[in-house]
Short mmCIF file of C-alpha atoms in Angstrom, two decimals:
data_model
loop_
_atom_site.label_atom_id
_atom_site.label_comp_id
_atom_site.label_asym_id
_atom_site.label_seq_id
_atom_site.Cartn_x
_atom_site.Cartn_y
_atom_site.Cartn_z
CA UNK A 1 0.00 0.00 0.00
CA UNK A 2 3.11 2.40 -0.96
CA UNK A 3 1.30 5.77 -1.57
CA UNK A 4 2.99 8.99 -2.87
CA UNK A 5 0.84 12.23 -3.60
CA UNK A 6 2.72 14.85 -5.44
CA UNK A 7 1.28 18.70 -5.70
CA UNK A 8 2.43 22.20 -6.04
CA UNK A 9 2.42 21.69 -9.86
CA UNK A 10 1.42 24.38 -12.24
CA UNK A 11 1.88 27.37 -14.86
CA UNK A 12 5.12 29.88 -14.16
CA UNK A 13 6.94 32.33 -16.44
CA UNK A 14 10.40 31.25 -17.23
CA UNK A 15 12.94 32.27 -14.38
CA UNK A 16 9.88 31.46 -12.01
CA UNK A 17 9.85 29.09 -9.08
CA UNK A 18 7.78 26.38 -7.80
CA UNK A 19 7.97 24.37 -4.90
CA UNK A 20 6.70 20.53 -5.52
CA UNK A 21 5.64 18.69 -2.05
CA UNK A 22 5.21 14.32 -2.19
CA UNK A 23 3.29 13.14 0.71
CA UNK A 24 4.43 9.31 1.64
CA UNK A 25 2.04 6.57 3.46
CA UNK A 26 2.35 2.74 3.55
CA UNK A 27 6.09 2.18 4.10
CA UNK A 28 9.08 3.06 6.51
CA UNK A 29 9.83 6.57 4.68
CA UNK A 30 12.62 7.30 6.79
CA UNK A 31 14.36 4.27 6.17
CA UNK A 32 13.99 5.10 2.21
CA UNK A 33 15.71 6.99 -0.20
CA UNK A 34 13.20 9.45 -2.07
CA UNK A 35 13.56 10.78 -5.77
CA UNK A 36 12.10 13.16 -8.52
CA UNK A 37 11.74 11.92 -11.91
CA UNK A 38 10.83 14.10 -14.47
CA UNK A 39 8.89 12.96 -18.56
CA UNK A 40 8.38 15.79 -20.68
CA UNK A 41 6.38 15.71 -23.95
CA UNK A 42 8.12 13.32 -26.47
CA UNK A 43 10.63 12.17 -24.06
CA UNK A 44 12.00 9.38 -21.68
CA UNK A 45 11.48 9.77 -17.90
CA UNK A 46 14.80 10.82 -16.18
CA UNK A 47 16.28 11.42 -12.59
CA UNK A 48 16.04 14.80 -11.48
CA UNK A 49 17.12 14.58 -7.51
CA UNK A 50 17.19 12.47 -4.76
CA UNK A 51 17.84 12.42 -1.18
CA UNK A 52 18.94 9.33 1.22
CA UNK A 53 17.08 8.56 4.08
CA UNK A 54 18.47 10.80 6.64
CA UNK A 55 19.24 13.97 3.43
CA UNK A 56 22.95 13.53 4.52
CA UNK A 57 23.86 12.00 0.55
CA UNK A 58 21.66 14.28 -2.18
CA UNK A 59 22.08 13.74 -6.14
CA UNK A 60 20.88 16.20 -8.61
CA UNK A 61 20.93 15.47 -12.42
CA UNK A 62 23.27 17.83 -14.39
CA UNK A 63 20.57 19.84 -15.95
CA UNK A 64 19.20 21.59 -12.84
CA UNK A 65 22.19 21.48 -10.16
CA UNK A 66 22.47 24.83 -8.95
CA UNK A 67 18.50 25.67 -9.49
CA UNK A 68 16.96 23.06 -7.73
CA UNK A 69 16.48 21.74 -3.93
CA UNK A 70 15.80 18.43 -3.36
CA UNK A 71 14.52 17.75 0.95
CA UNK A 72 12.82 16.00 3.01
CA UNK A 73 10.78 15.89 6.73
CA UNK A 74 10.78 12.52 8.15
CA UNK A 75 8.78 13.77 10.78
CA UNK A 76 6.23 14.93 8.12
CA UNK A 77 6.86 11.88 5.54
CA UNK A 78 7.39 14.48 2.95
CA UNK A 79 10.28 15.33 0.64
CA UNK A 80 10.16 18.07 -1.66
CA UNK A 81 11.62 20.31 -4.19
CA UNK A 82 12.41 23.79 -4.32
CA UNK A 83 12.67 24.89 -8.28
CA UNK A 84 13.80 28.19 -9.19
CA UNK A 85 15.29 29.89 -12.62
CA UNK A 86 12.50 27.46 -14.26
CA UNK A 87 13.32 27.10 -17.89
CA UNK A 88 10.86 26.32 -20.71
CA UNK A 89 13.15 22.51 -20.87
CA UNK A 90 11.49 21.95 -17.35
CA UNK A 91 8.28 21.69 -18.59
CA UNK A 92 7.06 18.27 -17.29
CA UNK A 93 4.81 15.65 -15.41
CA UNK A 94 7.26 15.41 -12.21
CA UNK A 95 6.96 12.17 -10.25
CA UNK A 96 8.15 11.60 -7.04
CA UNK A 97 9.17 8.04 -6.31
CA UNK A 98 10.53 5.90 -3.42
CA UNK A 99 12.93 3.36 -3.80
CA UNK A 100 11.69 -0.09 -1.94
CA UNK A 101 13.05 -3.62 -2.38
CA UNK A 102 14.85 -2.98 -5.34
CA UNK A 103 12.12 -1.08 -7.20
CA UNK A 104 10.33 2.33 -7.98
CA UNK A 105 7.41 3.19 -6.67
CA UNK A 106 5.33 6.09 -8.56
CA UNK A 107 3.00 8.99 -7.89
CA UNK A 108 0.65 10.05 -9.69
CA UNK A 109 2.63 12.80 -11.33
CA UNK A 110 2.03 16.63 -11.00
CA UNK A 111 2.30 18.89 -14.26
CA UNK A 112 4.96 21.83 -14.30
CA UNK A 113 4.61 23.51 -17.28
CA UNK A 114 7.34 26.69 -17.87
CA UNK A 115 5.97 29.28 -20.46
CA UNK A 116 5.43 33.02 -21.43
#
């Protein structure tokens, strides 16, 4: 019963920011490490961040290090992500997804969508 809940999707102008939130239920979250995937029109889903189980390790893809902030509340079960400088390239369904017994567990997805 692994549940993740993304929001905080929507429209922004490019150089905008957005803050995405994933609510967890139905697992140990602070035993897991949490990600953001990205899938943009036309294209493959890819890694944007992720954050070990205690946010001591965090990984960013290439493509937004130094624009976005991957975190997470244990106490909460949440982990976010803090975008800013949002580029029209952004524009995507963003996932958040837990990593449990060797596999990935999905939300539903929350649209981002970056345009003027």
């Amino acid at each position: 019963q692994v549940q993740l809940v993304e929001s905080g999707g929507g429209l922004v102008q490019p150089g905008g920011s957005l803050r995405l939130s994933c609510a967890a239920s139905g697992f140990t979250f602070g035993s897991t490490y949490m990600s953001w995937y990205r899938q943009g029109p036309g294209k493959e889903r890819e890694f944007v961040a992720g954050i070990s189980n205690t946010g001591r390790n965090i990984n960013y893809a290439d493509s937004v290090k130094g624009r976005f902030t991957i975190s997470r509340d244990n106490a909460k079960n949440t982990v976010e992500l803090q975008m800013n400088s949002l580029k029209h390239e952004d524009t995507a369904v963003y996932y958040c997804a837990a990593v449990r017994l060797g596999t990935n567990y999905w939300g539903q997805g929350t649209q981002v969508t970056v345009s003027s």
